[in-house]
mmCIF file of C-alpha atoms and ligand atoms in Angstrom:
data_model
loop_
_atom_site.group_PDB
_atom_site.id
_atom_site.type_symbol
_atom_site.label_atom_id
_atom_site.label_comp_id
_atom_site.label_asym_id
_atom_site.label_seq_id
_atom_site.Cartn_x
_atom_site.Cartn_y
_atom_site.Cartn_z
ATOM 1 C CA MET A 1 145.347 127.759 128.441
ATOM 2 C CA LEU A 2 142.723 124.536 127.279
ATOM 3 C CA GLN A 3 143.521 123.128 130.902
ATOM 4 C CA GLU A 4 143.002 126.466 132.793
ATOM 5 C CA ARG A 5 139.449 126.682 131.297
ATOM 6 C CA ILE A 6 139.185 123.543 132.411
ATOM 7 C CA THR A 7 139.511 123.582 135.777
ATOM 8 C CA GLN A 8 137.444 126.923 135.942
ATOM 9 C CA ILE A 9 133.837 125.732 134.697
ATOM 10 C CA LYS A 10 134.169 122.733 136.891
ATOM 11 C CA GLU A 11 134.571 125.098 139.872
ATOM 12 C CA GLU A 12 132.005 127.288 138.277
ATOM 13 C CA GLY A 13 129.423 124.403 137.803
ATOM 14 C CA GLU A 14 130.140 122.853 140.917
ATOM 15 C CA LYS A 15 129.835 126.517 143.365
ATOM 16 C CA ALA A 16 126.560 126.752 140.352
ATOM 17 C CA LEU A 17 125.375 123.796 141.540
ATOM 18 C CA GLN A 18 125.187 124.119 145.188
ATOM 19 C CA ALA A 19 123.007 127.580 144.326
ATOM 20 C CA VAL A 20 120.712 124.694 143.054
ATOM 21 C CA LYS A 21 116.909 124.336 145.147
ATOM 22 C CA THR A 22 115.062 123.201 142.302
ATOM 23 C CA THR A 23 114.963 120.074 140.007
ATOM 24 C CA ALA A 24 114.045 122.532 137.297
ATOM 25 C CA GLU A 25 117.127 124.616 138.117
ATOM 26 C CA LEU A 26 118.619 121.099 138.002
ATOM 27 C CA GLU A 27 117.986 120.632 134.827
ATOM 28 C CA VAL A 28 119.289 123.841 133.905
ATOM 29 C CA TRP A 29 122.059 122.731 134.954
ATOM 30 C CA GLU A 30 122.521 119.770 133.628
ATOM 31 C CA VAL A 31 121.769 121.006 130.351
ATOM 32 C CA LYS A 32 125.282 123.748 130.582
ATOM 33 C CA TYR A 33 127.482 122.589 132.466
ATOM 34 C CA LEU A 34 127.357 118.136 130.817
ATOM 35 C CA GLY A 35 124.688 118.669 127.796
ATOM 36 C CA ARG A 36 125.677 118.256 124.535
ATOM 37 C CA LYS A 37 126.097 121.589 123.652
ATOM 38 C CA SER A 38 127.901 122.517 127.050
ATOM 39 C CA GLU A 39 131.603 123.758 127.123
ATOM 40 C CA LEU A 40 133.323 120.692 128.320
ATOM 41 C CA ASN A 41 131.613 118.085 126.244
ATOM 42 C CA ASP A 42 132.746 121.021 123.111
ATOM 43 C CA ILE A 43 136.337 121.220 124.146
ATOM 44 C CA LEU A 44 136.628 116.964 124.900
ATOM 45 C CA LYS A 45 134.683 116.883 120.853
ATOM 46 C CA GLY A 46 137.715 119.039 119.477
ATOM 47 C CA LEU A 47 139.910 116.772 121.018
ATOM 48 C CA LYS A 48 140.761 114.965 118.327
ATOM 49 C CA ASP A 49 142.390 119.009 116.440
ATOM 50 C CA LEU A 50 144.711 118.624 119.299
ATOM 51 C CA THR A 51 148.120 117.961 119.330
ATOM 52 C CA PRO A 52 148.657 114.216 120.451
ATOM 53 C CA GLU A 53 150.968 116.250 124.073
ATOM 54 C CA GLU A 54 148.151 118.257 124.803
ATOM 55 C CA LYS A 55 145.813 115.307 124.083
ATOM 56 C CA ARG A 56 147.617 113.319 126.545
ATOM 57 C CA VAL A 57 147.510 116.059 129.318
ATOM 58 C CA VAL A 58 143.993 118.029 127.992
ATOM 59 C CA GLY A 59 141.626 114.520 127.977
ATOM 60 C CA PRO A 60 142.734 113.697 131.025
ATOM 61 C CA LEU A 61 141.246 117.180 132.613
ATOM 62 C CA GLY A 62 138.393 116.818 130.405
ATOM 63 C CA ASN A 63 137.191 113.313 131.702
ATOM 64 C CA ALA A 64 137.758 114.049 135.207
ATOM 65 C CA ALA A 65 136.191 116.930 135.669
ATOM 66 C CA LYS A 66 133.824 115.896 134.004
ATOM 67 C CA GLN A 67 133.003 112.975 135.251
ATOM 68 C CA ALA A 68 132.871 114.830 138.417
ATOM 69 C CA LEU A 69 130.436 117.342 137.753
ATOM 70 C CA PHE A 70 128.780 114.463 136.758
ATOM 71 C CA THR A 71 128.612 112.472 139.987
ATOM 72 C CA ALA A 72 128.073 116.238 141.974
ATOM 73 C CA PHE A 73 124.579 115.883 139.662
ATOM 74 C CA GLU A 74 123.448 112.809 140.713
ATOM 75 C CA LYS A 75 124.722 113.782 144.527
ATOM 76 C CA ALA A 76 121.813 116.890 143.999
ATOM 77 C CA GLN A 77 119.989 114.978 141.964
ATOM 78 C CA GLY A 78 119.360 112.370 144.857
ATOM 79 C CA THR A 79 118.404 115.186 147.387
ATOM 80 C CA LEU A 80 116.247 117.429 145.815
ATOM 81 C CA LEU A 81 113.834 113.890 144.469
ATOM 82 C CA GLU A 82 114.526 113.118 148.190
ATOM 83 C CA LYS A 83 112.373 116.342 149.311
ATOM 84 C CA SER A 84 110.920 117.478 146.148
ATOM 85 C CA SER A 85 106.526 117.001 147.452
ATOM 86 C CA ASP A 86 106.054 114.415 143.304
ATOM 87 C CA PHE A 87 108.682 111.789 145.655
ATOM 88 C CA GLU A 88 106.497 112.032 148.611
ATOM 89 C CA LYS A 89 103.347 111.560 146.183
ATOM 90 C CA GLU A 90 104.779 109.247 144.279
ATOM 91 C CA ARG A 91 105.771 106.555 146.902
ATOM 92 C CA ILE A 92 103.390 104.135 147.900
ATOM 93 C CA ASP A 93 101.979 103.144 151.017
ATOM 94 C CA VAL A 94 101.756 99.186 150.430
ATOM 95 C CA THR A 95 99.869 99.092 153.895
ATOM 96 C CA ALA A 96 96.886 101.748 152.445
ATOM 97 C CA PRO A 97 94.120 100.236 151.631
ATOM 98 C CA GLY A 98 93.600 100.131 147.795
ATOM 99 C CA VAL A 99 90.751 101.808 145.825
ATOM 100 C CA PRO A 100 87.909 99.642 144.217
ATOM 101 C CA ALA A 101 88.350 99.545 140.667
ATOM 102 C CA PRO A 102 84.235 100.777 139.279
ATOM 103 C CA VAL A 103 82.778 97.626 138.159
ATOM 104 C CA GLY A 104 79.221 97.345 135.860
ATOM 105 C CA HIS A 105 76.639 95.606 136.736
ATOM 106 C CA THR A 106 73.726 92.895 135.074
ATOM 107 C CA HIS A 107 70.503 95.548 133.811
ATOM 108 C CA PRO A 108 67.188 94.895 135.089
ATOM 109 C CA ILE A 109 66.211 93.538 131.863
ATOM 110 C CA THR A 110 69.002 90.528 132.232
ATOM 111 C CA ILE A 111 68.586 90.456 136.089
ATOM 112 C CA VAL A 112 64.593 89.435 134.762
ATOM 113 C CA GLU A 113 65.766 86.933 132.058
ATOM 114 C CA ASN A 114 68.191 84.914 133.868
ATOM 115 C CA GLU A 115 65.501 84.595 136.293
ATOM 116 C CA ILE A 116 62.816 83.185 133.581
ATOM 117 C CA GLN A 117 65.288 80.860 132.017
ATOM 118 C CA ASP A 118 66.080 80.302 135.973
ATOM 119 C CA ILE A 119 62.771 78.997 137.061
ATOM 120 C CA PHE A 120 61.819 77.675 132.686
ATOM 121 C CA THR A 121 65.652 75.150 133.890
ATOM 122 C CA SER A 122 64.018 74.189 136.338
ATOM 123 C CA LEU A 123 60.633 72.812 135.356
ATOM 124 C CA GLY A 124 62.455 70.654 132.006
ATOM 125 C CA PHE A 125 62.713 73.186 129.704
ATOM 126 C CA ALA A 126 65.368 74.120 127.740
ATOM 127 C CA VAL A 127 66.376 77.619 126.179
ATOM 128 C CA ALA A 128 66.747 78.329 122.682
ATOM 129 C CA ASP A 129 68.098 81.686 120.941
ATOM 130 C CA GLY A 130 67.276 82.140 116.876
ATOM 131 C CA PRO A 131 68.653 85.708 114.633
ATOM 132 C CA GLU A 132 67.600 89.067 115.380
ATOM 133 C CA VAL A 133 67.568 89.855 111.573
ATOM 134 C CA GLU A 134 64.917 87.539 110.606
ATOM 135 C CA ASN A 135 63.818 86.896 107.081
ATOM 136 C CA GLU A 136 59.125 87.249 106.043
ATOM 137 C CA HIS A 137 58.800 83.253 105.852
ATOM 138 C CA TYR A 138 60.431 82.617 109.730
ATOM 139 C CA ASN A 139 58.883 85.770 110.728
ATOM 140 C CA PHE A 140 55.841 85.762 109.410
ATOM 141 C CA ASP A 141 54.671 83.428 106.794
ATOM 142 C CA ALA A 142 56.066 80.017 108.724
ATOM 143 C CA LEU A 143 53.420 81.391 110.852
ATOM 144 C CA ASN A 144 50.373 81.420 109.144
ATOM 145 C CA PHE A 145 50.196 84.997 108.542
ATOM 146 C CA PRO A 146 49.048 84.969 104.838
ATOM 147 C CA LYS A 147 50.653 87.582 101.701
ATOM 148 C CA ASP A 148 49.455 90.855 101.681
ATOM 149 C CA HIS A 149 47.210 90.186 104.977
ATOM 150 C CA PRO A 150 45.989 92.729 107.158
ATOM 151 C CA ALA A 151 47.075 90.498 110.457
ATOM 152 C CA ARG A 152 50.444 91.342 108.683
ATOM 153 C CA ASP A 153 49.661 94.994 109.705
ATOM 154 C CA MET A 154 49.617 93.810 113.290
ATOM 155 C CA GLN A 155 53.266 94.111 114.760
ATOM 156 C CA ASP A 156 54.367 97.234 112.979
ATOM 157 C CA THR A 157 58.026 96.740 110.920
ATOM 158 C CA PHE A 158 60.619 97.745 110.510
ATOM 159 C CA TRP A 159 62.104 96.111 107.073
ATOM 160 C CA LEU A 160 65.278 96.519 105.980
ATOM 161 C CA ALA A 161 66.580 97.506 103.005
ATOM 162 C CA SER A 162 68.036 94.724 100.511
ATOM 163 C CA LEU A 163 71.492 95.634 100.356
ATOM 164 C CA ASN A 164 74.525 94.399 97.611
ATOM 165 C CA PRO A 165 77.635 94.882 98.601
ATOM 166 C CA PRO A 166 80.456 97.229 97.307
ATOM 167 C CA ALA A 167 81.595 96.025 93.941
ATOM 168 C CA GLY A 168 85.296 95.234 95.084
ATOM 169 C CA GLY A 169 84.937 95.842 98.569
ATOM 170 C CA GLU A 170 85.147 99.592 98.513
ATOM 171 C CA GLY A 171 82.184 102.268 97.774
ATOM 172 C CA GLY A 172 78.567 102.151 99.478
ATOM 173 C CA PHE A 173 76.271 99.702 99.401
ATOM 174 C CA GLU A 174 73.594 100.162 97.273
ATOM 175 C CA GLU A 175 70.177 98.654 97.460
ATOM 176 C CA ASN A 176 69.919 96.123 94.833
ATOM 177 C CA LYS A 177 65.734 96.568 93.905
ATOM 178 C CA LYS A 178 65.142 93.121 92.584
ATOM 179 C CA SER A 179 65.901 91.195 95.589
ATOM 180 C CA LYS A 180 62.712 89.557 96.644
ATOM 181 C CA GLU A 181 63.671 88.085 99.888
ATOM 182 C CA LYS A 182 62.577 90.661 103.049
ATOM 183 C CA TYR A 183 64.089 91.206 105.704
ATOM 184 C CA LEU A 184 63.562 92.795 108.743
ATOM 185 C CA PRO A 185 64.611 92.948 112.349
ATOM 186 C CA ARG A 186 61.922 90.345 114.516
ATOM 187 C CA THR A 187 59.207 91.670 115.489
ATOM 188 C CA HIS A 188 58.444 88.989 118.075
ATOM 189 C CA THR A 189 60.269 85.824 119.549
ATOM 190 C CA SER A 190 57.614 83.384 117.659
ATOM 191 C CA ASN A 191 60.358 83.897 114.403
ATOM 192 C CA VAL A 192 62.815 80.705 116.349
ATOM 193 C CA GLN A 193 59.130 78.640 116.346
ATOM 194 C CA VAL A 194 59.764 77.333 113.086
ATOM 195 C CA ARG A 195 63.043 77.612 112.622
ATOM 196 C CA TYR A 196 63.034 75.298 116.336
ATOM 197 C CA MET A 197 61.157 72.284 115.035
ATOM 198 C CA GLU A 198 62.559 72.345 111.237
ATOM 199 C CA THR A 199 65.443 70.757 113.488
ATOM 200 C CA HIS A 200 63.756 69.161 116.871
ATOM 201 C CA THR A 201 61.217 66.340 117.367
ATOM 202 C CA PRO A 202 58.226 66.405 119.970
ATOM 203 C CA PRO A 203 57.659 65.801 122.904
ATOM 204 C CA PHE A 204 59.967 69.436 123.860
ATOM 205 C CA ARG A 205 59.977 72.328 125.996
ATOM 206 C CA ILE A 206 61.121 75.238 125.162
ATOM 207 C CA ILE A 207 61.686 79.397 126.434
ATOM 208 C CA ILE A 208 63.097 81.344 124.001
ATOM 209 C CA PRO A 209 64.190 84.871 125.068
ATOM 210 C CA GLY A 210 64.847 87.682 123.319
ATOM 211 C CA ARG A 211 65.154 91.211 121.914
ATOM 212 C CA THR A 212 61.931 91.882 118.961
ATOM 213 C CA PHE A 213 61.760 96.017 117.006
ATOM 214 C CA ARG A 214 58.304 97.453 115.797
ATOM 215 C CA ASN A 215 57.975 100.140 114.274
ATOM 216 C CA GLU A 216 55.665 102.240 116.319
ATOM 217 C CA ALA A 217 55.360 105.560 118.346
ATOM 218 C CA THR A 218 56.469 105.488 122.402
ATOM 219 C CA ASP A 219 54.814 105.624 124.599
ATOM 220 C CA ALA A 220 54.517 104.550 128.661
ATOM 221 C CA THR A 221 54.282 101.497 128.429
ATOM 222 C CA HIS A 222 55.539 100.874 123.750
ATOM 223 C CA GLU A 223 59.314 100.803 122.902
ATOM 224 C CA HIS A 224 60.547 100.425 119.303
ATOM 225 C CA THR A 225 62.836 98.173 120.932
ATOM 226 C CA PHE A 226 62.160 95.150 123.793
ATOM 227 C CA HIS A 227 62.382 92.025 125.113
ATOM 228 C CA GLN A 228 60.220 89.037 124.840
ATOM 229 C CA PHE A 229 60.812 85.422 126.062
ATOM 230 C CA GLU A 230 58.082 82.633 124.080
ATOM 231 C CA CYS A 231 57.217 79.171 125.580
ATOM 232 C CA LEU A 232 56.417 76.523 123.513
ATOM 233 C CA MET A 233 55.566 72.931 124.467
ATOM 234 C CA VAL A 234 54.218 70.065 122.402
ATOM 235 C CA GLY A 235 53.983 66.785 122.568
ATOM 236 C CA VAL A 236 52.008 63.970 120.984
ATOM 237 C CA ALA A 237 48.003 64.566 120.285
ATOM 238 C CA ASP A 238 46.902 65.277 123.354
ATOM 239 C CA GLU A 239 49.870 65.436 125.668
ATOM 240 C CA VAL A 240 49.657 69.464 125.686
ATOM 241 C CA SER A 241 46.443 71.108 126.599
ATOM 242 C CA VAL A 242 45.603 74.804 127.720
ATOM 243 C CA ALA A 243 45.121 72.654 131.170
ATOM 244 C CA THR A 244 48.994 72.234 130.367
ATOM 245 C CA PHE A 245 48.871 75.914 129.463
ATOM 246 C CA LYS A 246 47.029 77.011 132.154
ATOM 247 C CA TYR A 247 49.419 74.334 134.753
ATOM 248 C CA VAL A 248 52.714 75.548 133.606
ATOM 249 C CA ALA A 249 51.513 79.861 133.779
ATOM 250 C CA GLU A 250 50.461 79.408 137.440
ATOM 251 C CA THR A 251 52.925 78.163 138.445
ATOM 252 C CA PHE A 252 56.275 81.181 136.294
ATOM 253 C CA PHE A 253 54.068 83.705 137.770
ATOM 254 C CA GLU A 254 54.009 81.826 141.330
ATOM 255 C CA GLN A 255 57.664 81.381 141.279
ATOM 256 C CA PHE A 256 58.656 84.953 139.463
ATOM 257 C CA PHE A 257 56.274 87.723 141.270
ATOM 258 C CA GLY A 258 56.470 85.655 144.643
ATOM 259 C CA LYS A 259 53.129 86.386 145.303
ATOM 260 C CA GLN A 260 49.952 85.487 143.772
ATOM 261 C CA VAL A 261 49.845 87.458 140.878
ATOM 262 C CA ASN A 262 46.065 88.372 139.546
ATOM 263 C CA VAL A 263 45.741 87.032 136.155
ATOM 264 C CA ARG A 264 43.239 87.578 133.205
ATOM 265 C CA LEU A 265 42.733 85.957 129.497
ATOM 266 C CA ARG A 266 40.654 87.285 126.959
ATOM 267 C CA PRO A 267 39.861 85.288 123.217
ATOM 268 C CA GLY A 268 42.650 86.803 120.882
ATOM 269 C CA PHE A 269 43.878 86.219 117.935
ATOM 270 C CA PHE A 270 46.771 85.536 116.744
ATOM 271 C CA PRO A 271 47.222 84.029 112.932
ATOM 272 C CA PHE A 272 49.978 80.988 114.493
ATOM 273 C CA THR A 273 46.739 79.588 117.384
ATOM 274 C CA GLU A 274 44.227 78.747 118.030
ATOM 275 C CA PRO A 275 41.974 79.437 119.917
ATOM 276 C CA SER A 276 44.098 82.664 121.499
ATOM 277 C CA PHE A 277 43.597 84.132 123.869
ATOM 278 C CA GLU A 278 46.147 88.068 125.043
ATOM 279 C CA PHE A 279 47.249 87.614 128.286
ATOM 280 C CA ASP A 280 46.691 90.220 131.397
ATOM 281 C CA ILE A 281 47.624 90.403 134.696
ATOM 282 C CA SER A 282 47.287 93.180 136.983
ATOM 283 C CA CYS A 283 49.438 96.260 137.044
ATOM 284 C CA SER A 284 51.928 96.311 140.022
ATOM 285 C CA ILE A 285 52.255 100.261 140.027
ATOM 286 C CA CYS A 286 48.909 100.667 141.109
ATOM 287 C CA ASP A 287 47.452 97.786 143.130
ATOM 288 C CA GLY A 288 44.977 97.013 139.875
ATOM 289 C CA LYS A 289 43.321 100.603 141.552
ATOM 290 C CA GLY A 290 44.164 102.677 137.756
ATOM 291 C CA CYS A 291 47.443 104.997 136.910
ATOM 292 C CA PRO A 292 48.747 106.423 134.095
ATOM 293 C CA THR A 293 51.154 102.772 133.130
ATOM 294 C CA CYS A 294 47.999 100.766 132.877
ATOM 295 C CA LYS A 295 45.959 103.464 131.332
ATOM 296 C CA GLN A 296 43.550 104.127 133.938
ATOM 297 C CA SER A 297 42.898 99.811 133.438
ATOM 298 C CA GLY A 298 44.587 98.571 136.627
ATOM 299 C CA TRP A 299 45.369 95.505 134.014
ATOM 300 C CA ILE A 300 49.201 94.967 131.778
ATOM 301 C CA GLU A 301 48.863 93.523 128.693
ATOM 302 C CA LEU A 302 51.933 90.843 128.826
ATOM 303 C CA GLY A 303 52.036 89.329 126.165
ATOM 304 C CA GLY A 304 50.135 86.181 124.026
ATOM 305 C CA ALA A 305 49.070 82.983 123.674
ATOM 306 C CA GLY A 306 46.892 79.245 122.536
ATOM 307 C CA MET A 307 47.591 76.026 121.326
ATOM 308 C CA VAL A 308 49.681 76.274 117.917
ATOM 309 C CA ASN A 309 47.743 76.098 114.554
ATOM 310 C CA GLN A 310 48.820 73.143 113.373
ATOM 311 C CA ARG A 311 48.962 74.644 109.828
ATOM 312 C CA VAL A 312 52.305 76.263 111.874
ATOM 313 C CA PHE A 313 53.419 72.245 112.462
ATOM 314 C CA GLU A 314 53.123 71.403 108.781
ATOM 315 C CA ALA A 315 55.379 75.242 107.824
ATOM 316 C CA ALA A 316 58.192 73.212 109.719
ATOM 317 C CA GLY A 317 57.504 69.427 108.793
ATOM 318 C CA TYR A 318 55.499 67.985 111.148
ATOM 319 C CA PRO A 319 52.696 65.437 109.935
ATOM 320 C CA ARG A 320 48.919 67.586 110.710
ATOM 321 C CA GLY A 321 47.608 66.054 113.137
ATOM 322 C CA LYS A 322 50.265 64.120 115.152
ATOM 323 C CA TYR A 323 51.412 66.664 118.093
ATOM 324 C CA GLN A 324 49.153 69.816 119.875
ATOM 325 C CA GLY A 325 51.518 72.189 121.929
ATOM 326 C CA PHE A 326 50.732 75.392 123.380
ATOM 327 C CA ALA A 327 53.060 79.112 122.546
ATOM 328 C CA TRP A 328 53.059 81.873 124.566
ATOM 329 C CA GLY A 329 55.168 85.218 123.158
ATOM 330 C CA PHE A 330 54.707 87.469 126.458
ATOM 331 C CA GLY A 331 56.256 91.349 127.051
ATOM 332 C CA MET A 332 59.850 90.425 128.834
ATOM 333 C CA THR A 333 60.345 94.208 129.288
ATOM 334 C CA ARG A 334 56.879 94.785 130.943
ATOM 335 C CA LEU A 335 57.941 91.845 133.771
ATOM 336 C CA ALA A 336 59.680 93.483 134.394
ATOM 337 C CA MET A 337 58.366 97.357 134.420
ATOM 338 C CA MET A 338 55.771 94.704 136.929
ATOM 339 C CA LYS A 339 58.256 93.088 139.064
ATOM 340 C CA TYR A 340 60.188 96.501 139.462
ATOM 341 C CA LYS A 341 57.425 98.299 139.284
ATOM 342 C CA ILE A 342 58.972 100.752 136.697
ATOM 343 C CA SER A 343 56.240 103.297 135.785
ATOM 344 C CA ASP A 344 57.279 104.164 132.039
ATOM 345 C CA ILE A 345 59.415 101.495 129.593
ATOM 346 C CA ARG A 346 61.809 104.389 128.055
ATOM 347 C CA LEU A 347 63.729 104.684 131.206
ATOM 348 C CA LEU A 348 65.454 100.764 131.031
ATOM 349 C CA MET A 349 66.659 101.344 127.805
ATOM 350 C CA SER A 350 67.175 104.854 128.694
ATOM 351 C CA GLY A 351 71.175 104.755 129.072
ATOM 352 C CA ASP A 352 70.548 107.415 132.250
ATOM 353 C CA LEU A 353 72.978 106.100 135.255
ATOM 354 C CA ARG A 354 71.135 107.364 137.618
ATOM 355 C CA PHE A 355 67.893 104.521 136.759
ATOM 356 C CA ILE A 356 69.849 101.631 136.001
ATOM 357 C CA ARG A 357 72.162 101.957 139.685
ATOM 358 C CA GLN A 358 69.415 100.708 141.477
ATOM 359 C CA PHE A 359 68.934 97.864 140.904
HETATM 360 C C1 FA5 B 401 53.231 88.442 119.884
HETATM 361 O O1 FA5 B 401 53.990 89.062 119.586
HETATM 362 C C2 FA5 B 401 53.449 87.298 119.735
HETATM 363 N N1 FA5 B 401 53.768 86.911 119.591
HETATM 364 C C3 FA5 B 401 52.946 86.261 121.322
HETATM 365 C C4 FA5 B 401 51.715 85.182 120.972
HETATM 366 C C5 FA5 B 401 53.129 83.863 120.931
HETATM 367 C C6 FA5 B 401 50.856 84.647 120.656
HETATM 368 C C7 FA5 B 401 52.773 82.812 120.757
HETATM 369 C C8 FA5 B 401 50.629 83.201 121.150
HETATM 370 C C9 FA5 B 401 51.601 81.930 121.064
HETATM 371 P P1 FA5 B 401 52.331 90.905 120.984
HETATM 372 O O2 FA5 B 401 52.144 91.740 119.094
HETATM 373 O O3 FA5 B 401 51.071 90.979 121.196
HETATM 374 O O4 FA5 B 401 51.955 89.642 119.472
HETATM 375 O O5 FA5 B 401 53.263 91.043 121.383
HETATM 376 C C10 FA5 B 401 53.192 90.486 122.963
HETATM 377 C C11 FA5 B 401 53.516 90.916 124.317
HETATM 378 O O6 FA5 B 401 54.992 92.006 123.515
HETATM 379 C C12 FA5 B 401 52.458 92.203 124.571
HETATM 380 O O7 FA5 B 401 51.539 91.288 125.190
HETATM 381 C C13 FA5 B 401 53.481 92.696 125.459
HETATM 382 O O8 FA5 B 401 53.418 92.685 126.818
HETATM 383 C C14 FA5 B 401 54.345 92.640 124.293
HETATM 384 N N2 FA5 B 401 54.846 94.163 123.897
HETATM 385 C C15 FA5 B 401 54.227 93.667 122.567
HETATM 386 N N3 FA5 B 401 54.585 95.155 121.712
HETATM 387 C C16 FA5 B 401 55.536 96.194 122.392
HETATM 388 C C17 FA5 B 401 56.390 97.244 122.197
HETATM 389 N N4 FA5 B 401 56.451 98.249 122.151
HETATM 390 N N5 FA5 B 401 56.896 97.511 124.305
HETATM 391 C C18 FA5 B 401 56.608 96.531 124.780
HETATM 392 N N6 FA5 B 401 55.832 95.540 124.598
HETATM 393 C C19 FA5 B 401 55.946 95.466 123.477
#
């Protein structure tokens, strides 16, 4: 009986296989004739319950049928795969040209930062760095901003709450109302001046490019997050003068813009320089004729500068009167705007790829 059924299953399977046209149909066929729950499998599983004589006959017959069906299945599978469009899709044409992987590129601010670094390193300047989150001392006190003096308000500051870490490492941070140390995202790159001077002895010349933050309303030339670059050159006695400053600034602008740009110095006030200047360049968006970006003035305020106040040297531990130097802090983001004729500063940090891809 069983022998007959096995032969029938084998013949039926072989016949059914001839009607299979797709891989989906083949899968159904495989489950029916070779699957774990197939009739043939059930018969083979039941061998253990047969008498030894029956086993001797049914066993080899069943296994031979299974093997024959499996061989037929593999053959059908091969033929179907060859014909199927999936197989065509997966075929690799090793002679086809490759698809270029999308790659990012340098942000215009970074391009400008790299250019500035190249120019200054060729003039013998080193590049220094400092923290973006700063304490009140280096951002204000050491730079001769008197305590509670309105000069501190010149730079709209994002003050950070002093936080205690969660007890036992779990839960939220709690405000530490007793903390005397006040922290802030630095309002200017001048925070690195005294940090650098504390560990270096003049003469030296450095630039400090970096990100700065101010709590102010944004418009075409003001962002809450922007980039500045500081320049600090200090020498013994009168080695470094206003003339040195003028020469370095002129050389930098000529190389950076590849042409002469109109520069205007106005008297200014910074607690950390004496005398102090405000530094403007002619607006490249309108070539100085007046436009919304320069608020019709023809000039863009680029930065502040001056001779380092002796009180700053003292804060760094230098003896009063021994050294003299100049410092400036220029808006790197504004330089990028002038270089690439970008009329609105907010575009630079907007994350709009249509804008960024133009550089
Ligand atoms: C300062 O930050 C001084 N630390 C500069 C300085 C350094 C003076 C060393 C003397 C010696 P001021 O706040 O003016 O100064 O900012 C300098 C420049 O940063 C501005 O002229 C402008 O180009 C840029 N800047 C300031 N605020 C913004 C802003 N919100 N968005 C974009 N650029 C800004």
